[in-house]
């Protein structure tokens, strides 16, 4: 028979597990420091974030703020490729990306992610054909019509439920905003739900003035935030992000960027870049 093994006392087992756990996780994926900030965001949500068609670079208000933060902390930003909106949130939740450069506030997102101070409040409204006979005077006026909305549009918990229960809305990326506006004028759908400033600029830029108009009422006002993964070591940068956001807003940064976006073409990639605006 082999030598019998005496059972260890509970204290010894607990001490062993503590030491073993420390050794096991010390050499694993580091959650102690943030050397590279993995960023992603909306492909076409001007002026908040967009990608240039030539280089795939991310531009806009949110990348500009990241650029400014990188001057105060030793971290390199790395921008991921264009991905479906729902997949971005799944990757963020699991820590595969560190931060989402702009998304609407919601109760669910507040529980899943760490949110920055609000960068902007976006007004979501409805765009319709100018010659529409029975113009909707509220969300209930959209019942029976065919609509379209970009991924990520959030109307608030109650209005989201109303839309899900009563409206027919095709969620799309809206990367080809000119094509979507043309389909609206052709009657292939009846309305587009999107940011008022973004939509008005698109209508003007692509020559749909007089053909497409935004309704006078507001479907929702949603604050827009950076959203950090709770699984990321870079969540420790949140205080630095908040400090830069507060500083830039007080200095009129958002107004300056919005003015540049409105006057420089906006949809033609000539709006101020992160390098010029965030200085």
PDB file of N, CA and C in Angstrom, residues 45-50 59-65 68 101-102 117-123 195 197-198 221-226 244-263 271-274 276-279:
ATOM      1  N   UNK A  45     -22.000  58.883 -38.551  1.00  0.00           N
ATOM      2  CA  UNK A  45     -22.857  59.607 -37.622  1.00  0.00           C
ATOM      3  C   UNK A  45     -22.244  60.994 -37.402  1.00  0.00           C
ATOM      4  N   UNK A  46     -22.298  61.794 -38.434  1.00  0.00           N
ATOM      5  CA  UNK A  46     -21.671  63.105 -38.371  1.00  0.00           C
ATOM      6  C   UNK A  46     -22.547  64.082 -37.594  1.00  0.00           C
ATOM      7  N   UNK A  47     -21.941  64.965 -36.813  1.00  0.00           N
ATOM      8  CA  UNK A  47     -20.511  65.228 -36.668  1.00  0.00           C
ATOM      9  C   UNK A  47     -19.835  64.439 -35.546  1.00  0.00           C
ATOM     10  N   UNK A  48     -20.523  63.435 -34.977  1.00  0.00           N
ATOM     11  CA  UNK A  48     -19.960  62.728 -33.828  1.00  0.00           C
ATOM     12  C   UNK A  48     -18.818  61.793 -34.217  1.00  0.00           C
ATOM     13  N   UNK A  49     -19.041  60.942 -35.210  1.00  0.00           N
ATOM     14  CA  UNK A  49     -17.968  60.063 -35.689  1.00  0.00           C
ATOM     15  C   UNK A  49     -18.315  59.576 -37.082  1.00  0.00           C
ATOM     16  N   UNK A  50     -17.281  59.404 -37.902  1.00  0.00           N
ATOM     17  CA  UNK A  50     -17.449  58.812 -39.230  1.00  0.00           C
ATOM     18  C   UNK A  50     -16.095  58.338 -39.720  1.00  0.00           C
ATOM     19  N   UNK A  59     -13.117  60.112 -37.857  1.00  0.00           N
ATOM     20  CA  UNK A  59     -13.086  61.549 -37.651  1.00  0.00           C
ATOM     21  C   UNK A  59     -14.312  61.940 -36.836  1.00  0.00           C
ATOM     22  N   UNK A  60     -14.336  63.187 -36.374  1.00  0.00           N
ATOM     23  CA  UNK A  60     -15.508  63.683 -35.684  1.00  0.00           C
ATOM     24  C   UNK A  60     -15.219  64.153 -34.270  1.00  0.00           C
ATOM     25  N   UNK A  61     -16.265  64.555 -33.583  1.00  0.00           N
ATOM     26  CA  UNK A  61     -16.137  65.098 -32.236  1.00  0.00           C
ATOM     27  C   UNK A  61     -15.518  64.095 -31.276  1.00  0.00           C
ATOM     28  N   UNK A  62     -15.977  62.846 -31.291  1.00  0.00           N
ATOM     29  CA  UNK A  62     -15.492  61.850 -30.328  1.00  0.00           C
ATOM     30  C   UNK A  62     -14.036  61.456 -30.590  1.00  0.00           C
ATOM     31  N   UNK A  63     -13.629  61.166 -31.833  1.00  0.00           N
ATOM     32  CA  UNK A  63     -12.202  60.932 -32.071  1.00  0.00           C
ATOM     33  C   UNK A  63     -11.341  62.144 -31.716  1.00  0.00           C
ATOM     34  N   UNK A  64     -11.875  63.366 -31.890  1.00  0.00           N
ATOM     35  CA  UNK A  64     -11.117  64.565 -31.522  1.00  0.00           C
ATOM     36  C   UNK A  64     -10.853  64.607 -30.021  1.00  0.00           C
ATOM     37  N   UNK A  65     -11.845  64.224 -29.222  1.00  0.00           N
ATOM     38  CA  UNK A  65     -11.660  64.193 -27.774  1.00  0.00           C
ATOM     39  C   UNK A  65     -10.634  63.128 -27.396  1.00  0.00           C
ATOM     40  N   UNK A  68      -7.242  64.408 -27.914  1.00  0.00           N
ATOM     41  CA  UNK A  68      -6.828  65.340 -26.870  1.00  0.00           C
ATOM     42  C   UNK A  68      -6.434  64.589 -25.598  1.00  0.00           C
ATOM     43  N   UNK A 101     -16.942  55.113 -29.265  1.00  0.00           N
ATOM     44  CA  UNK A 101     -16.830  56.565 -29.447  1.00  0.00           C
ATOM     45  C   UNK A 101     -18.181  57.158 -29.829  1.00  0.00           C
ATOM     46  N   UNK A 102     -19.093  57.162 -28.866  1.00  0.00           N
ATOM     47  CA  UNK A 102     -20.375  57.804 -29.059  1.00  0.00           C
ATOM     48  C   UNK A 102     -21.536  56.847 -29.147  1.00  0.00           C
ATOM     49  N   UNK A 117     -19.173  61.602 -19.004  1.00  0.00           N
ATOM     50  CA  UNK A 117     -20.084  62.736 -18.957  1.00  0.00           C
ATOM     51  C   UNK A 117     -20.700  62.916 -20.346  1.00  0.00           C
ATOM     52  N   UNK A 118     -21.896  63.480 -20.441  1.00  0.00           N
ATOM     53  CA  UNK A 118     -22.483  63.696 -21.768  1.00  0.00           C
ATOM     54  C   UNK A 118     -21.634  64.654 -22.599  1.00  0.00           C
ATOM     55  N   UNK A 119     -21.403  64.295 -23.846  1.00  0.00           N
ATOM     56  CA  UNK A 119     -20.655  65.136 -24.769  1.00  0.00           C
ATOM     57  C   UNK A 119     -21.605  66.067 -25.519  1.00  0.00           C
ATOM     58  N   UNK A 120     -22.798  65.593 -25.780  1.00  0.00           N
ATOM     59  CA  UNK A 120     -23.755  66.368 -26.560  1.00  0.00           C
ATOM     60  C   UNK A 120     -25.146  65.794 -26.335  1.00  0.00           C
ATOM     61  N   UNK A 121     -26.164  66.594 -26.595  1.00  0.00           N
ATOM     62  CA  UNK A 121     -27.540  66.103 -26.607  1.00  0.00           C
ATOM     63  C   UNK A 121     -28.027  66.132 -28.040  1.00  0.00           C
ATOM     64  N   UNK A 122     -28.407  64.987 -28.555  1.00  0.00           N
ATOM     65  CA  UNK A 122     -28.810  64.877 -29.951  1.00  0.00           C
ATOM     66  C   UNK A 122     -30.332  64.838 -30.040  1.00  0.00           C
ATOM     67  N   UNK A 123     -30.868  65.547 -31.008  1.00  0.00           N
ATOM     68  CA  UNK A 123     -32.306  65.595 -31.217  1.00  0.00           C
ATOM     69  C   UNK A 123     -32.678  64.642 -32.343  1.00  0.00           C
ATOM     70  N   UNK A 195     -31.030  61.844 -36.506  1.00  0.00           N
ATOM     71  CA  UNK A 195     -30.615  63.099 -35.904  1.00  0.00           C
ATOM     72  C   UNK A 195     -31.053  64.268 -36.786  1.00  0.00           C
ATOM     73  N   UNK A 197     -29.842  67.427 -36.904  1.00  0.00           N
ATOM     74  CA  UNK A 197     -28.716  68.157 -37.511  1.00  0.00           C
ATOM     75  C   UNK A 197     -28.077  67.343 -38.632  1.00  0.00           C
ATOM     76  N   UNK A 198     -27.926  66.043 -38.410  1.00  0.00           N
ATOM     77  CA  UNK A 198     -27.347  65.165 -39.429  1.00  0.00           C
ATOM     78  C   UNK A 198     -28.245  65.118 -40.667  1.00  0.00           C
ATOM     79  N   UNK A 221     -34.924  63.374 -27.310  1.00  0.00           N
ATOM     80  CA  UNK A 221     -33.646  64.055 -27.064  1.00  0.00           C
ATOM     81  C   UNK A 221     -32.785  63.088 -26.270  1.00  0.00           C
ATOM     82  N   UNK A 222     -31.640  62.724 -26.830  1.00  0.00           N
ATOM     83  CA  UNK A 222     -30.794  61.707 -26.211  1.00  0.00           C
ATOM     84  C   UNK A 222     -29.386  62.249 -26.009  1.00  0.00           C
ATOM     85  N   UNK A 223     -28.877  62.123 -24.796  1.00  0.00           N
ATOM     86  CA  UNK A 223     -27.489  62.508 -24.564  1.00  0.00           C
ATOM     87  C   UNK A 223     -26.557  61.447 -25.150  1.00  0.00           C
ATOM     88  N   UNK A 224     -25.417  61.911 -25.646  1.00  0.00           N
ATOM     89  CA  UNK A 224     -24.449  61.043 -26.322  1.00  0.00           C
ATOM     90  C   UNK A 224     -23.187  60.975 -25.465  1.00  0.00           C
ATOM     91  N   UNK A 225     -22.685  59.760 -25.247  1.00  0.00           N
ATOM     92  CA  UNK A 225     -21.579  59.527 -24.310  1.00  0.00           C
ATOM     93  C   UNK A 225     -20.528  58.598 -24.922  1.00  0.00           C
ATOM     94  N   UNK A 226     -19.305  58.666 -24.369  1.00  0.00           N
ATOM     95  CA  UNK A 226     -18.361  57.561 -24.527  1.00  0.00           C
ATOM     96  C   UNK A 226     -18.852  56.425 -23.637  1.00  0.00           C
ATOM     97  N   UNK A 244     -11.474  66.196 -19.872  1.00  0.00           N
ATOM     98  CA  UNK A 244     -11.320  66.797 -21.196  1.00  0.00           C
ATOM     99  C   UNK A 244     -12.669  67.222 -21.759  1.00  0.00           C
ATOM    100  N   UNK A 245     -13.704  66.375 -21.578  1.00  0.00           N
ATOM    101  CA  UNK A 245     -15.042  66.723 -22.060  1.00  0.00           C
ATOM    102  C   UNK A 245     -15.512  68.022 -21.411  1.00  0.00           C
ATOM    103  N   UNK A 246     -15.379  68.125 -20.092  1.00  0.00           N
ATOM    104  CA  UNK A 246     -15.819  69.334 -19.396  1.00  0.00           C
ATOM    105  C   UNK A 246     -15.045  70.553 -19.879  1.00  0.00           C
ATOM    106  N   UNK A 247     -13.737  70.386 -20.040  1.00  0.00           N
ATOM    107  CA  UNK A 247     -12.890  71.503 -20.461  1.00  0.00           C
ATOM    108  C   UNK A 247     -13.250  71.966 -21.877  1.00  0.00           C
ATOM    109  N   UNK A 248     -13.439  70.997 -22.791  1.00  0.00           N
ATOM    110  CA  UNK A 248     -13.719  71.353 -24.178  1.00  0.00           C
ATOM    111  C   UNK A 248     -15.102  71.965 -24.341  1.00  0.00           C
ATOM    112  N   UNK A 249     -16.068  71.473 -23.585  1.00  0.00           N
ATOM    113  CA  UNK A 249     -17.407  72.051 -23.667  1.00  0.00           C
ATOM    114  C   UNK A 249     -17.419  73.482 -23.137  1.00  0.00           C
ATOM    115  N   UNK A 250     -16.722  73.718 -22.039  1.00  0.00           N
ATOM    116  CA  UNK A 250     -16.663  75.064 -21.478  1.00  0.00           C
ATOM    117  C   UNK A 250     -15.949  76.021 -22.425  1.00  0.00           C
ATOM    118  N   UNK A 251     -14.998  75.500 -23.196  1.00  0.00           N
ATOM    119  CA  UNK A 251     -14.238  76.340 -24.131  1.00  0.00           C
ATOM    120  C   UNK A 251     -14.963  76.549 -25.461  1.00  0.00           C
ATOM    121  N   UNK A 252     -16.156  75.945 -25.609  1.00  0.00           N
ATOM    122  CA  UNK A 252     -16.891  76.100 -26.845  1.00  0.00           C
ATOM    123  C   UNK A 252     -16.450  75.167 -27.947  1.00  0.00           C
ATOM    124  N   UNK A 253     -15.764  74.091 -27.575  1.00  0.00           N
ATOM    125  CA  UNK A 253     -15.246  73.140 -28.568  1.00  0.00           C
ATOM    126  C   UNK A 253     -16.359  72.567 -29.438  1.00  0.00           C
ATOM    127  N   UNK A 254     -17.460  72.148 -28.804  1.00  0.00           N
ATOM    128  CA  UNK A 254     -18.549  71.542 -29.559  1.00  0.00           C
ATOM    129  C   UNK A 254     -19.140  72.531 -30.555  1.00  0.00           C
ATOM    130  N   UNK A 255     -19.341  73.770 -30.135  1.00  0.00           N
ATOM    131  CA  UNK A 255     -19.888  74.782 -31.033  1.00  0.00           C
ATOM    132  C   UNK A 255     -18.958  75.014 -32.213  1.00  0.00           C
ATOM    133  N   UNK A 256     -17.663  75.065 -31.946  1.00  0.00           N
ATOM    134  CA  UNK A 256     -16.678  75.282 -33.010  1.00  0.00           C
ATOM    135  C   UNK A 256     -16.693  74.132 -34.007  1.00  0.00           C
ATOM    136  N   UNK A 257     -16.760  72.924 -33.498  1.00  0.00           N
ATOM    137  CA  UNK A 257     -16.752  71.764 -34.382  1.00  0.00           C
ATOM    138  C   UNK A 257     -18.037  71.717 -35.210  1.00  0.00           C
ATOM    139  N   UNK A 258     -19.180  71.984 -34.559  1.00  0.00           N
ATOM    140  CA  UNK A 258     -20.453  71.961 -35.264  1.00  0.00           C
ATOM    141  C   UNK A 258     -20.479  73.007 -36.368  1.00  0.00           C
ATOM    142  N   UNK A 259     -19.940  74.196 -36.079  1.00  0.00           N
ATOM    143  CA  UNK A 259     -19.885  75.256 -37.085  1.00  0.00           C
ATOM    144  C   UNK A 259     -19.016  74.829 -38.263  1.00  0.00           C
ATOM    145  N   UNK A 260     -17.875  74.229 -37.961  1.00  0.00           N
ATOM    146  CA  UNK A 260     -17.001  73.746 -39.032  1.00  0.00           C
ATOM    147  C   UNK A 260     -17.665  72.679 -39.869  1.00  0.00           C
ATOM    148  N   UNK A 261     -18.405  71.802 -39.210  1.00  0.00           N
ATOM    149  CA  UNK A 261     -19.125  70.745 -39.919  1.00  0.00           C
ATOM    150  C   UNK A 261     -20.188  71.337 -40.840  1.00  0.00           C
ATOM    151  N   UNK A 262     -20.919  72.316 -40.357  1.00  0.00           N
ATOM    152  CA  UNK A 262     -22.005  72.907 -41.139  1.00  0.00           C
ATOM    153  C   UNK A 262     -21.500  73.724 -42.319  1.00  0.00           C
ATOM    154  N   UNK A 263     -20.360  74.394 -42.142  1.00  0.00           N
ATOM    155  CA  UNK A 263     -19.897  75.313 -43.176  1.00  0.00           C
ATOM    156  C   UNK A 263     -18.899  74.698 -44.143  1.00  0.00           C
ATOM    157  N   UNK A 271     -14.843  68.594 -43.052  1.00  0.00           N
ATOM    158  CA  UNK A 271     -15.047  69.187 -41.732  1.00  0.00           C
ATOM    159  C   UNK A 271     -13.741  69.130 -40.964  1.00  0.00           C
ATOM    160  N   UNK A 272     -13.568  69.975 -39.918  1.00  0.00           N
ATOM    161  CA  UNK A 272     -12.311  69.978 -39.172  1.00  0.00           C
ATOM    162  C   UNK A 272     -11.938  68.600 -38.667  1.00  0.00           C
ATOM    163  N   UNK A 273     -10.677  68.267 -38.717  1.00  0.00           N
ATOM    164  CA  UNK A 273     -10.211  66.957 -38.261  1.00  0.00           C
ATOM    165  C   UNK A 273      -9.886  67.025 -36.776  1.00  0.00           C
ATOM    166  N   UNK A 274      -9.628  65.837 -36.211  1.00  0.00           N
ATOM    167  CA  UNK A 274      -9.260  65.771 -34.805  1.00  0.00           C
ATOM    168  C   UNK A 274      -8.004  66.563 -34.542  1.00  0.00           C
ATOM    169  N   UNK A 276      -6.928  69.325 -35.932  1.00  0.00           N
ATOM    170  CA  UNK A 276      -7.078  70.768 -35.952  1.00  0.00           C
ATOM    171  C   UNK A 276      -8.045  71.284 -34.903  1.00  0.00           C
ATOM    172  N   UNK A 277      -9.064  70.487 -34.560  1.00  0.00           N
ATOM    173  CA  UNK A 277     -10.104  71.000 -33.668  1.00  0.00           C
ATOM    174  C   UNK A 277      -9.754  70.829 -32.207  1.00  0.00           C
ATOM    175  N   UNK A 278      -9.127  69.728 -31.846  1.00  0.00           N
ATOM    176  CA  UNK A 278      -8.940  69.426 -30.434  1.00  0.00           C
ATOM    177  C   UNK A 278      -7.714  70.090 -29.831  1.00  0.00           C
ATOM    178  N   UNK A 279      -7.020  70.901 -30.594  1.00  0.00           N
ATOM    179  CA  UNK A 279      -5.829  71.534 -30.073  1.00  0.00           C
ATOM    180  C   UNK A 279      -6.174  72.511 -28.945  1.00  0.00           C
TER     181      UNK A 279
END
